[in-house]
Amino acid sequence: MNINSRITLAIRRFFKKYGKTIFIAFFIWLIVFTVNQYLKNKPKESGAVNKAYNPDKPIMGVDAGTVPNSEKETIKTTIDEFFKNCNSGDFKTAFNMLTEDSKKYLYENNVNNFKDYYSEIFTGGKTYYIQNYANIDKKYIYEFHVLDDLESTGGTNASDEFKEKLVITKIDGKYKVSNQGYIGNKVINKTAEDNNMKVIVESKDINYEKEGYNITITNKTDKDIVIANGEYDDEVELNLGDQTRKALNTQNATFVVSANSTKTFTFIFTKFADDEKNPTEIRFNDVRLFDTYKTTSTSSSASKLYSFNLSLK
Amino acid sequence: MKKDNILWIAIAIFIILNLIVLLKIVIMDNKKVSNTTSNSIQVAETNNVKNEVNILKNETTVVQTQVDNKIKNMSEASRIRNYCAKYFDAIEKKKYDTAYAMLNENLKNNYFKDEESFESYVKTTYPTGTIYLNYNSVERKGEIFQLQLTINDEISQTMIIRENDANNFTISFSVNQ
């Protein structure tokens, strides 16, 4: 038997023995390959485009609370209505959408003050967009951006974009608006007293970024009492437990209570509404008593200099 | 006929069907490649450093949904730049009707009542020949995007783009008056 015949015989034997197995393996591979190719080429249904803009997702992250799904549309409708009223110049209706606290503390219950605040911003033909910022105790804080109708103008001669925080709160089953980031007023009513004065922390006005403490001071002496005049940079502080914050409004103003009189001041501190810090006390670090206070008076001429702490607990 | 033979015939038919499907897929792939025309527009991105980038755009494929899906898979900023590039590509190729169709209706009403006025504006405003775009910023403003760009290092332009869906957008731009 020559070599060719032997090879042919060997191949025949091989296929006789393994032919079925090879055929089945090829058959399975063919099916897998075909299905794979089909799936690869099948047009994908990837749904809508992925947009990053989600007005209800808080910028400050999920720790800042979320807007309940059931409330999203109602809140948006409320903001839309507020915007439309302002944009059409119907400030009276927009003013009536405010919370009572906002009307009182931001605008002294006067619609004209509200109109003055917005009339420079809503000059006609504006658009807006919103972005949820944080949510605290069912108070939903949105960034409210008012801008020119850029799509209609292409940004030609565009004016600056206006931005502020709107706080949306449900009161008596209806959503109310508060602008300028104002959240509301909280009664504190804490009293502290010494031989020279009686101090009552009446309330605080809470803004998203700051708190204003309304404090009434009664001078029991026949001297002038200076709480702050900018001579020191830490004359009034808010103690938050792990840190203190200096008052923002004492550097360029004088807080003096004349002899035997009573006066109410507001001291403003940086304090974020969602920082989870609880103020423990207000410190008057440089209380000064003068026989007669003049704007040129300094601590060296004071008859007494001491510190006074007001507990807020 | 033996049962065994019937089984083998069935397997053979199945294999032939598989081969037909495979052949169809291969033909489709080839067709797709030959129909894909890429038009490049040179776009330079400026983040202090100017990089010239060729953007492959206007992929015309036999299946439009595949183009849309490609766009859907792009990042948001890339999609917006892609739309902007499409607009300037149309201008570069003097396809004024295509560019005009991309414009926001209110912008048309305010500045370009008809295609002729738009064409006239484009011819007097934009350079002829290759258009290079320097993207200085892309800023999202709610549902719309504001792009600040420079065209051929000469013309500053604000572009406003609204994306309704993949490859479905409208464009506005600051009009030099």
Short mmCIF file of C-alpha atoms in Angstrom, two decimals:
data_model
loop_
_atom_site.label_atom_id
_atom_site.label_comp_id
_atom_site.label_asym_id
_atom_site.label_seq_id
_atom_site.Cartn_x
_atom_site.Cartn_y
_atom_site.Cartn_z
CA MET A 1 0.00 0.00 0.00
CA ASN A 2 1.49 3.29 -1.07
CA ILE A 3 1.63 6.40 1.08
CA ASN A 4 -1.36 8.15 -0.58
CA SER A 5 -3.64 5.22 0.01
CA ARG A 6 -2.52 5.02 3.62
CA ILE A 7 -3.26 8.72 4.22
CA THR A 8 -6.68 8.45 2.55
CA LEU A 9 -7.49 5.43 4.65
CA ALA A 10 -6.41 7.21 7.83
CA ILE A 11 -8.57 10.23 7.03
CA ARG A 12 -11.55 7.99 6.26
CA ARG A 13 -11.07 6.15 9.54
CA PHE A 14 -10.75 9.42 11.41
CA PHE A 15 -13.98 10.80 10.00
CA LYS A 16 -15.76 7.54 10.45
CA LYS A 17 -14.79 7.59 14.10
CA TYR A 18 -15.11 11.34 14.88
CA GLY A 19 -17.23 12.68 12.01
CA LYS A 20 -20.45 12.79 13.99
CA THR A 21 -18.82 14.62 16.88
CA ILE A 22 -17.16 17.16 14.59
CA PHE A 23 -20.43 17.74 12.73
CA ILE A 24 -22.39 18.30 15.96
CA ALA A 25 -19.69 20.68 17.27
CA PHE A 26 -19.76 22.64 14.00
CA PHE A 27 -23.56 22.68 14.09
CA ILE A 28 -23.59 24.13 17.63
CA TRP A 29 -20.90 26.71 16.75
CA LEU A 30 -22.87 27.78 13.68
CA ILE A 31 -26.01 28.40 15.74
CA VAL A 32 -24.13 30.35 18.41
CA PHE A 33 -22.29 32.40 15.76
CA THR A 34 -25.48 33.22 13.87
CA VAL A 35 -27.41 34.25 16.98
CA ASN A 36 -24.46 36.36 18.10
CA GLN A 37 -24.25 38.13 14.76
CA TYR A 38 -27.98 38.74 14.72
CA LEU A 39 -28.01 40.25 18.21
CA LYS A 40 -24.99 42.40 17.41
CA ASN A 41 -26.65 43.88 14.35
CA LYS A 42 -30.12 44.24 15.80
CA PRO A 43 -31.03 47.96 16.10
CA LYS A 44 -30.99 48.93 19.75
CA GLU A 45 -33.94 50.65 21.38
CA SER A 46 -32.09 52.92 23.79
CA GLY A 47 -35.03 55.15 24.64
CA ALA A 48 -34.87 58.90 25.09
CA VAL A 49 -31.64 60.88 25.19
CA ASN A 50 -29.93 61.01 28.51
CA LYS A 51 -30.33 64.54 29.86
CA ALA A 52 -28.46 65.76 32.90
CA TYR A 53 -31.06 68.41 33.75
CA ASN A 54 -33.24 67.21 36.57
CA PRO A 55 -34.90 70.18 38.27
CA ASP A 56 -36.09 68.07 41.19
CA LYS A 57 -32.73 66.58 42.09
CA PRO A 58 -31.16 68.62 44.91
CA ILE A 59 -27.80 70.20 44.11
CA MET A 60 -26.70 69.57 47.67
CA GLY A 61 -27.10 65.81 47.15
CA VAL A 62 -29.55 63.26 48.44
CA ASP A 63 -28.58 64.10 52.03
CA ALA A 64 -30.32 67.41 51.44
CA GLY A 65 -33.65 65.57 51.24
CA THR A 66 -35.76 64.94 48.20
CA VAL A 67 -38.95 66.31 46.74
CA PRO A 68 -41.69 63.66 47.00
CA ASN A 69 -42.82 62.46 43.56
CA SER A 70 -46.42 63.25 44.46
CA GLU A 71 -45.54 66.91 45.10
CA LYS A 72 -43.19 67.68 42.19
CA GLU A 73 -45.80 68.80 39.69
CA THR A 74 -47.74 70.91 42.20
CA ILE A 75 -44.56 72.66 43.30
CA LYS A 76 -43.56 73.34 39.68
CA THR A 77 -47.04 74.66 38.92
CA THR A 78 -46.80 76.98 41.93
CA ILE A 79 -43.43 78.37 40.79
CA ASP A 80 -44.70 78.70 37.23
CA GLU A 81 -47.73 80.65 38.42
CA PHE A 82 -45.52 82.88 40.59
CA PHE A 83 -43.22 83.56 37.63
CA LYS A 84 -46.07 84.28 35.22
CA ASN A 85 -47.65 86.75 37.64
CA CYS A 86 -44.36 88.60 38.07
CA ASN A 87 -43.51 88.47 34.36
CA SER A 88 -46.90 89.90 33.41
CA GLY A 89 -46.53 92.67 35.99
CA ASP A 90 -49.30 91.32 38.21
CA PHE A 91 -47.26 91.83 41.38
CA LYS A 92 -50.33 91.96 43.59
CA THR A 93 -51.31 88.38 42.73
CA ALA A 94 -47.69 87.25 43.05
CA PHE A 95 -47.46 88.99 46.44
CA ASN A 96 -50.53 87.08 47.62
CA MET A 97 -48.72 83.84 46.85
CA LEU A 98 -46.09 84.65 49.50
CA THR A 99 -46.10 83.22 53.00
CA GLU A 100 -47.28 85.59 55.74
CA ASP A 101 -43.73 85.59 57.22
CA SER A 102 -42.26 86.68 53.89
CA LYS A 103 -44.79 89.44 53.45
CA LYS A 104 -44.08 90.72 56.92
CA TYR A 105 -40.31 90.32 57.30
CA LEU A 106 -39.19 90.91 53.73
CA TYR A 107 -41.68 93.52 52.57
CA GLU A 108 -43.32 94.93 55.73
CA ASN A 109 -46.68 93.70 54.40
CA ASN A 110 -46.45 96.24 51.61
CA VAL A 111 -46.97 95.07 48.03
CA ASN A 112 -45.13 98.16 46.74
CA ASN A 113 -41.94 97.01 48.48
CA PHE A 114 -42.34 93.67 46.73
CA LYS A 115 -42.92 95.41 43.42
CA ASP A 116 -39.85 97.60 43.93
CA TYR A 117 -37.75 94.50 44.55
CA TYR A 118 -38.86 92.75 41.34
CA SER A 119 -39.69 95.55 38.93
CA GLU A 120 -36.07 95.92 37.79
CA ILE A 121 -35.83 92.19 37.16
CA PHE A 122 -39.11 91.48 35.39
CA THR A 123 -38.84 93.93 32.56
CA GLY A 124 -40.94 91.84 30.17
CA GLY A 125 -40.29 88.86 27.93
CA LYS A 126 -38.39 86.86 30.49
CA THR A 127 -38.10 83.10 30.85
CA TYR A 128 -36.99 81.05 33.81
CA TYR A 129 -35.71 77.71 34.92
CA ILE A 130 -35.46 76.10 38.32
CA GLN A 131 -33.20 73.68 40.12
CA ASN A 132 -33.93 72.06 43.44
CA TYR A 133 -31.24 73.04 45.92
CA ALA A 134 -32.07 71.50 49.27
CA ASN A 135 -35.11 70.36 51.21
CA ILE A 136 -35.54 70.95 54.92
CA ASP A 137 -38.53 69.86 56.99
CA LYS A 138 -40.90 69.84 54.01
CA LYS A 139 -39.63 73.22 52.88
CA TYR A 140 -38.51 72.81 49.29
CA ILE A 141 -35.75 75.20 48.26
CA TYR A 142 -35.29 75.86 44.56
CA GLU A 143 -32.84 78.06 42.72
CA PHE A 144 -34.93 80.35 40.58
CA HIS A 145 -33.18 81.69 37.47
CA VAL A 146 -34.81 84.52 35.53
CA LEU A 147 -33.29 85.35 32.17
CA ASP A 148 -34.02 86.81 28.77
CA ASP A 149 -35.84 84.65 26.24
CA LEU A 150 -32.54 83.53 24.76
CA GLU A 151 -34.10 81.27 22.15
CA SER A 152 -36.02 84.17 20.63
CA THR A 153 -33.10 86.58 20.69
CA GLY A 154 -30.15 84.21 20.42
CA GLY A 155 -28.65 86.12 23.33
CA THR A 156 -28.48 89.37 21.34
CA ASN A 157 -28.09 92.27 23.83
CA ALA A 158 -28.91 89.89 26.66
CA SER A 159 -29.12 91.26 30.18
CA ASP A 160 -27.65 89.49 33.17
CA GLU A 161 -29.35 86.44 34.56
CA PHE A 162 -31.04 86.94 37.93
CA LYS A 163 -30.84 84.16 40.50
CA GLU A 164 -32.31 83.69 43.95
CA LYS A 165 -33.70 80.93 46.11
CA LEU A 166 -37.42 80.28 46.34
CA VAL A 167 -38.70 78.36 49.34
CA ILE A 168 -41.92 76.48 48.69
CA THR A 169 -43.92 75.44 51.74
CA LYS A 170 -47.34 73.88 52.10
CA ILE A 171 -49.52 75.95 54.42
CA ASP A 172 -53.12 74.92 55.09
CA GLY A 173 -53.00 72.50 52.16
CA LYS A 174 -51.74 75.05 49.65
CA TYR A 175 -48.22 75.76 48.51
CA LYS A 176 -46.89 79.21 49.33
CA VAL A 177 -43.76 80.94 48.08
CA SER A 178 -41.00 82.76 49.88
CA ASN A 179 -38.30 84.48 47.87
CA GLN A 180 -34.81 85.81 48.63
CA GLY A 181 -34.03 82.45 50.27
CA TYR A 182 -36.16 83.44 53.26
CA ILE A 183 -37.43 80.40 55.12
CA GLY A 184 -39.36 81.92 58.01
CA ASN A 185 -39.43 83.41 61.47
CA LYS A 186 -38.98 81.34 64.61
CA VAL A 187 -39.90 82.59 68.07
CA ILE A 188 -37.10 82.03 70.64
CA ASN A 189 -38.02 84.17 73.67
CA LYS A 190 -34.92 83.58 75.81
CA THR A 191 -33.97 86.08 78.50
CA ALA A 192 -30.69 86.87 80.26
CA GLU A 193 -30.04 89.65 82.74
CA ASP A 194 -27.31 91.23 84.85
CA ASN A 195 -26.99 94.45 86.84
CA ASN A 196 -26.57 96.55 83.70
CA MET A 197 -29.03 95.20 81.19
CA LYS A 198 -31.84 92.81 80.40
CA VAL A 199 -31.56 91.00 77.09
CA ILE A 200 -34.35 89.11 75.35
CA VAL A 201 -33.74 87.04 72.23
CA GLU A 202 -37.17 87.48 70.73
CA SER A 203 -36.94 85.49 67.51
CA LYS A 204 -34.79 84.72 64.53
CA ASP A 205 -35.39 85.18 60.81
CA ILE A 206 -34.07 82.14 59.00
CA ASN A 207 -32.66 82.46 55.53
CA TYR A 208 -31.06 79.54 53.70
CA GLU A 209 -27.60 81.07 54.15
CA LYS A 210 -27.97 83.18 57.28
CA GLU A 211 -29.89 83.77 60.48
CA GLY A 212 -30.89 87.13 61.89
CA TYR A 213 -31.46 87.22 65.65
CA ASN A 214 -33.91 89.87 66.84
CA ILE A 215 -32.72 90.94 70.29
CA THR A 216 -34.27 93.49 72.64
CA ILE A 217 -31.91 95.11 75.14
CA THR A 218 -33.01 97.17 78.11
CA ASN A 219 -30.34 99.39 79.63
CA LYS A 220 -30.86 99.48 83.44
CA THR A 221 -28.07 101.99 84.09
CA ASP A 222 -27.60 105.71 83.69
CA LYS A 223 -24.71 105.07 81.32
CA ASP A 224 -24.68 104.33 77.59
CA ILE A 225 -24.12 100.68 76.73
CA VAL A 226 -22.26 99.79 73.55
CA ILE A 227 -22.72 96.24 72.29
CA ALA A 228 -20.85 96.72 69.02
CA ASN A 229 -19.34 99.58 67.03
CA GLY A 230 -16.72 97.86 64.89
CA GLU A 231 -13.84 98.53 67.28
CA TYR A 232 -13.27 94.77 67.56
CA ASP A 233 -14.05 92.20 64.90
CA ASP A 234 -15.64 89.67 67.26
CA GLU A 235 -17.91 91.90 69.31
CA VAL A 236 -20.95 89.65 68.71
CA GLU A 237 -20.68 85.93 67.99
CA LEU A 238 -22.99 82.96 67.53
CA ASN A 239 -21.81 79.77 69.19
CA LEU A 240 -22.62 76.66 67.16
CA GLY A 241 -21.02 74.22 69.59
CA ASP A 242 -17.99 73.23 67.57
CA GLN A 243 -17.37 76.72 66.16
CA THR A 244 -18.38 80.35 66.45
CA ARG A 245 -19.57 82.77 63.77
CA LYS A 246 -19.00 86.52 63.92
CA ALA A 247 -21.95 88.81 63.26
CA LEU A 248 -21.96 90.05 59.68
CA ASN A 249 -23.44 93.49 60.35
CA THR A 250 -21.47 94.93 63.25
CA GLN A 251 -18.43 96.30 61.43
CA ASN A 252 -20.05 99.32 59.85
CA ALA A 253 -22.77 100.11 62.37
CA THR A 254 -23.10 101.12 66.00
CA PHE A 255 -25.29 99.18 68.42
CA VAL A 256 -25.76 101.47 71.41
CA VAL A 257 -28.49 101.46 74.03
CA SER A 258 -28.78 104.82 75.72
CA ALA A 259 -29.11 105.17 79.48
CA ASN A 260 -32.36 103.75 80.87
CA SER A 261 -33.82 102.89 77.49
CA THR A 262 -34.79 99.84 75.43
CA LYS A 263 -33.79 99.03 71.88
CA THR A 264 -34.21 96.11 69.49
CA PHE A 265 -31.37 95.05 67.20
CA THR A 266 -30.92 92.33 64.61
CA PHE A 267 -27.59 90.54 64.52
CA ILE A 268 -26.99 88.52 61.37
CA PHE A 269 -24.77 85.43 61.19
CA THR A 270 -23.76 83.07 58.42
CA LYS A 271 -25.63 79.86 59.11
CA PHE A 272 -26.78 77.37 56.49
CA ALA A 273 -30.23 76.01 57.15
CA ASP A 274 -29.20 72.46 56.29
CA ASP A 275 -25.84 72.33 58.12
CA GLU A 276 -27.43 70.46 61.06
CA LYS A 277 -25.72 72.73 63.58
CA ASN A 278 -27.68 73.96 66.59
CA PRO A 279 -26.77 77.41 67.94
CA THR A 280 -26.16 77.23 71.68
CA GLU A 281 -25.55 80.87 72.65
CA ILE A 282 -24.99 84.41 71.49
CA ARG A 283 -21.92 86.13 72.90
CA PHE A 284 -21.53 89.84 73.47
CA ASN A 285 -17.76 89.81 73.88
CA ASP A 286 -17.17 93.54 74.37
CA VAL A 287 -19.99 95.19 76.27
CA ARG A 288 -18.83 98.72 77.12
CA LEU A 289 -20.36 101.26 79.48
CA PHE A 290 -19.70 104.93 78.82
CA ASP A 291 -20.78 107.94 80.85
CA THR A 292 -21.65 109.51 77.51
CA TYR A 293 -20.93 107.64 74.29
CA LYS A 294 -19.63 109.52 71.26
CA THR A 295 -18.75 108.07 67.86
CA THR A 296 -15.12 108.82 68.63
CA SER A 297 -15.24 106.98 71.97
CA THR A 298 -12.96 103.97 72.38
CA SER A 299 -12.75 101.20 74.94
CA SER A 300 -9.99 103.01 76.81
CA SER A 301 -12.49 105.65 77.92
CA ALA A 302 -15.18 103.11 78.94
CA SER A 303 -16.06 102.89 82.61
CA LYS A 304 -16.60 99.16 82.27
CA LEU A 305 -15.76 96.44 79.70
CA TYR A 306 -17.05 92.90 80.06
CA SER A 307 -18.57 89.96 78.17
CA PHE A 308 -22.16 88.78 78.28
CA ASN A 309 -23.48 85.42 77.07
CA LEU A 310 -27.05 84.57 76.14
CA SER A 311 -27.99 80.93 76.23
CA LEU A 312 -30.25 79.76 73.43
CA LYS A 313 -30.96 76.36 74.96
CA MET B 1 -37.54 6.88 4.05
CA LYS B 2 -35.67 6.13 7.20
CA LYS B 3 -36.23 8.34 10.25
CA ASP B 4 -32.50 8.94 10.37
CA ASN B 5 -32.49 10.40 6.85
CA ILE B 6 -35.32 12.81 7.67
CA LEU B 7 -33.36 14.09 10.66
CA TRP B 8 -30.27 14.70 8.51
CA ILE B 9 -32.30 16.53 5.87
CA ALA B 10 -33.83 18.75 8.56
CA ILE B 11 -30.39 19.55 9.94
CA ALA B 12 -29.13 20.35 6.45
CA ILE B 13 -32.06 22.73 5.82
CA PHE B 14 -31.41 24.41 9.16
CA ILE B 15 -27.73 24.92 8.32
CA ILE B 16 -28.64 26.39 4.93
CA LEU B 17 -31.06 28.81 6.60
CA ASN B 18 -28.34 29.81 9.05
CA LEU B 19 -25.92 30.43 6.22
CA ILE B 20 -28.51 32.59 4.43
CA VAL B 21 -28.98 34.72 7.59
CA LEU B 22 -25.21 35.05 7.98
CA LEU B 23 -24.82 36.05 4.34
CA LYS B 24 -27.53 38.68 4.75
CA ILE B 25 -25.77 40.16 7.81
CA VAL B 26 -22.43 40.31 6.01
CA ILE B 27 -24.03 42.03 2.98
CA MET B 28 -25.79 44.53 5.26
CA ASP B 29 -22.51 45.37 7.02
CA ASN B 30 -20.76 46.02 3.72
CA LYS B 31 -23.62 48.17 2.47
CA LYS B 32 -23.51 50.20 5.67
CA VAL B 33 -19.80 50.88 5.33
CA SER B 34 -20.12 51.95 1.70
CA ASN B 35 -23.04 54.26 2.48
CA THR B 36 -21.36 55.96 5.38
CA THR B 37 -20.06 59.30 4.32
CA SER B 38 -18.11 61.26 6.82
CA ASN B 39 -17.89 64.94 6.53
CA SER B 40 -15.34 66.53 8.72
CA ILE B 41 -15.45 69.93 10.20
CA GLN B 42 -12.50 71.22 12.04
CA VAL B 43 -13.44 72.37 15.44
CA ALA B 44 -11.07 73.70 17.98
CA GLU B 45 -11.91 73.55 21.65
CA THR B 46 -10.47 76.22 23.87
CA ASN B 47 -9.89 75.61 27.49
CA ASN B 48 -7.05 78.08 27.47
CA VAL B 49 -5.33 75.71 25.09
CA LYS B 50 -6.71 75.50 21.61
CA ASN B 51 -6.99 72.04 20.14
CA GLU B 52 -8.14 71.46 16.66
CA VAL B 53 -10.34 68.45 16.50
CA ASN B 54 -11.91 66.84 13.53
CA ILE B 55 -15.49 65.97 14.25
CA LEU B 56 -16.92 63.26 12.14
CA LYS B 57 -20.48 64.11 11.51
CA ASN B 58 -23.50 63.60 9.33
CA GLU B 59 -23.30 59.88 9.28
CA THR B 60 -25.83 58.88 6.73
CA THR B 61 -26.59 55.25 7.33
CA VAL B 62 -29.23 53.03 5.91
CA VAL B 63 -30.87 52.81 9.31
CA GLN B 64 -31.61 56.27 10.74
CA THR B 65 -32.34 54.89 14.19
CA GLN B 66 -28.76 53.68 14.43
CA VAL B 67 -27.55 57.26 13.98
CA ASP B 68 -29.96 58.42 16.65
CA ASN B 69 -28.77 55.67 18.96
CA LYS B 70 -25.17 56.72 18.44
CA ILE B 71 -26.10 60.26 19.42
CA LYS B 72 -28.03 58.98 22.40
CA ASN B 73 -24.90 57.25 23.60
CA MET B 74 -22.84 60.46 23.44
CA SER B 75 -22.38 62.71 26.44
CA GLU B 76 -24.72 65.68 26.69
CA ALA B 77 -22.01 68.29 25.94
CA SER B 78 -20.77 66.24 22.96
CA ARG B 79 -24.28 66.02 21.55
CA ILE B 80 -24.73 69.77 21.83
CA ARG B 81 -21.38 70.47 20.15
CA ASN B 82 -22.34 67.94 17.50
CA TYR B 83 -25.57 69.85 16.75
CA CYS B 84 -23.64 73.12 16.57
CA ALA B 85 -21.13 71.53 14.21
CA LYS B 86 -24.00 70.28 12.02
CA TYR B 87 -25.33 73.80 11.71
CA PHE B 88 -21.96 75.24 10.69
CA ASP B 89 -21.33 72.30 8.40
CA ALA B 90 -24.50 73.22 6.50
CA ILE B 91 -23.31 76.84 6.30
CA GLU B 92 -19.86 75.76 5.16
CA LYS B 93 -21.46 73.67 2.41
CA LYS B 94 -23.77 76.56 1.54
CA LYS B 95 -26.84 74.45 2.36
CA TYR B 96 -28.69 77.50 3.62
CA ASP B 97 -32.08 75.81 3.56
CA THR B 98 -30.77 73.05 5.85
CA ALA B 99 -29.26 75.57 8.27
CA TYR B 100 -32.40 77.73 8.16
CA ALA B 101 -34.56 74.71 9.03
CA MET B 102 -32.54 74.24 12.21
CA LEU B 103 -33.38 77.72 13.54
CA ASN B 104 -35.79 78.43 16.36
CA GLU B 105 -39.12 79.72 15.02
CA ASN B 106 -39.14 82.81 17.26
CA LEU B 107 -35.62 83.74 16.13
CA LYS B 108 -36.79 83.43 12.52
CA ASN B 109 -39.76 85.69 13.24
CA ASN B 110 -37.57 88.25 15.00
CA TYR B 111 -34.66 88.41 12.59
CA PHE B 112 -35.05 86.22 9.51
CA LYS B 113 -38.57 86.19 8.12
CA ASP B 114 -37.47 84.23 5.08
CA GLU B 115 -34.63 82.07 3.92
CA GLU B 116 -33.26 84.78 1.64
CA SER B 117 -32.68 87.21 4.50
CA PHE B 118 -30.93 84.44 6.43
CA GLU B 119 -28.75 83.56 3.44
CA SER B 120 -27.86 87.19 2.96
CA TYR B 121 -26.94 87.53 6.66
CA VAL B 122 -24.80 84.39 6.56
CA LYS B 123 -22.94 85.50 3.45
CA THR B 124 -22.06 88.86 4.96
CA THR B 125 -21.26 87.55 8.44
CA TYR B 126 -19.48 84.22 8.20
CA PRO B 127 -16.23 83.48 6.39
CA THR B 128 -16.32 81.47 3.22
CA GLY B 129 -14.43 78.20 3.01
CA THR B 130 -13.52 76.06 5.98
CA ILE B 131 -15.09 77.05 9.26
CA TYR B 132 -13.18 76.52 12.52
CA LEU B 133 -15.03 76.71 15.79
CA ASN B 134 -13.42 77.49 19.12
CA TYR B 135 -15.77 76.47 21.93
CA ASN B 136 -15.07 78.80 24.83
CA SER B 137 -17.86 77.50 27.03
CA VAL B 138 -20.92 75.30 27.03
CA GLU B 139 -23.38 76.17 29.76
CA ARG B 140 -26.68 74.49 30.53
CA LYS B 141 -29.55 76.81 31.42
CA GLY B 142 -32.41 74.50 32.27
CA GLU B 143 -33.59 72.87 29.06
CA ILE B 144 -31.38 74.97 26.79
CA PHE B 145 -27.64 75.30 26.28
CA GLN B 146 -25.66 78.47 25.79
CA LEU B 147 -22.41 78.12 23.87
CA GLN B 148 -19.82 80.84 23.58
CA LEU B 149 -17.67 80.28 20.54
CA THR B 150 -15.30 81.96 18.16
CA ILE B 151 -15.50 81.30 14.44
CA ASN B 152 -12.18 81.16 12.59
CA ASP B 153 -10.59 83.20 15.40
CA GLU B 154 -12.54 86.21 14.12
CA ILE B 155 -16.18 86.25 15.08
CA SER B 156 -17.54 85.81 18.60
CA GLN B 157 -20.91 84.14 18.67
CA THR B 158 -23.43 83.06 21.30
CA MET B 159 -25.34 79.97 20.27
CA ILE B 160 -28.48 78.75 22.02
CA ILE B 161 -29.41 75.13 21.44
CA ARG B 162 -32.45 73.21 22.60
CA GLU B 163 -32.37 69.45 22.27
CA ASN B 164 -35.82 67.92 21.94
CA ASP B 165 -34.58 64.40 21.30
CA ALA B 166 -31.65 62.67 19.66
CA ASN B 167 -30.79 64.59 16.50
CA ASN B 168 -33.87 66.75 17.04
CA PHE B 169 -32.85 70.27 18.02
CA THR B 170 -33.34 73.96 17.36
CA ILE B 171 -30.69 76.65 17.19
CA SER B 172 -30.63 80.35 17.97
CA PHE B 173 -27.65 82.67 17.81
CA SER B 174 -26.74 86.23 18.69
CA VAL B 175 -27.37 88.39 15.68
CA ASN B 176 -24.79 91.04 14.86
CA GLN B 177 -26.86 94.07 13.89
#
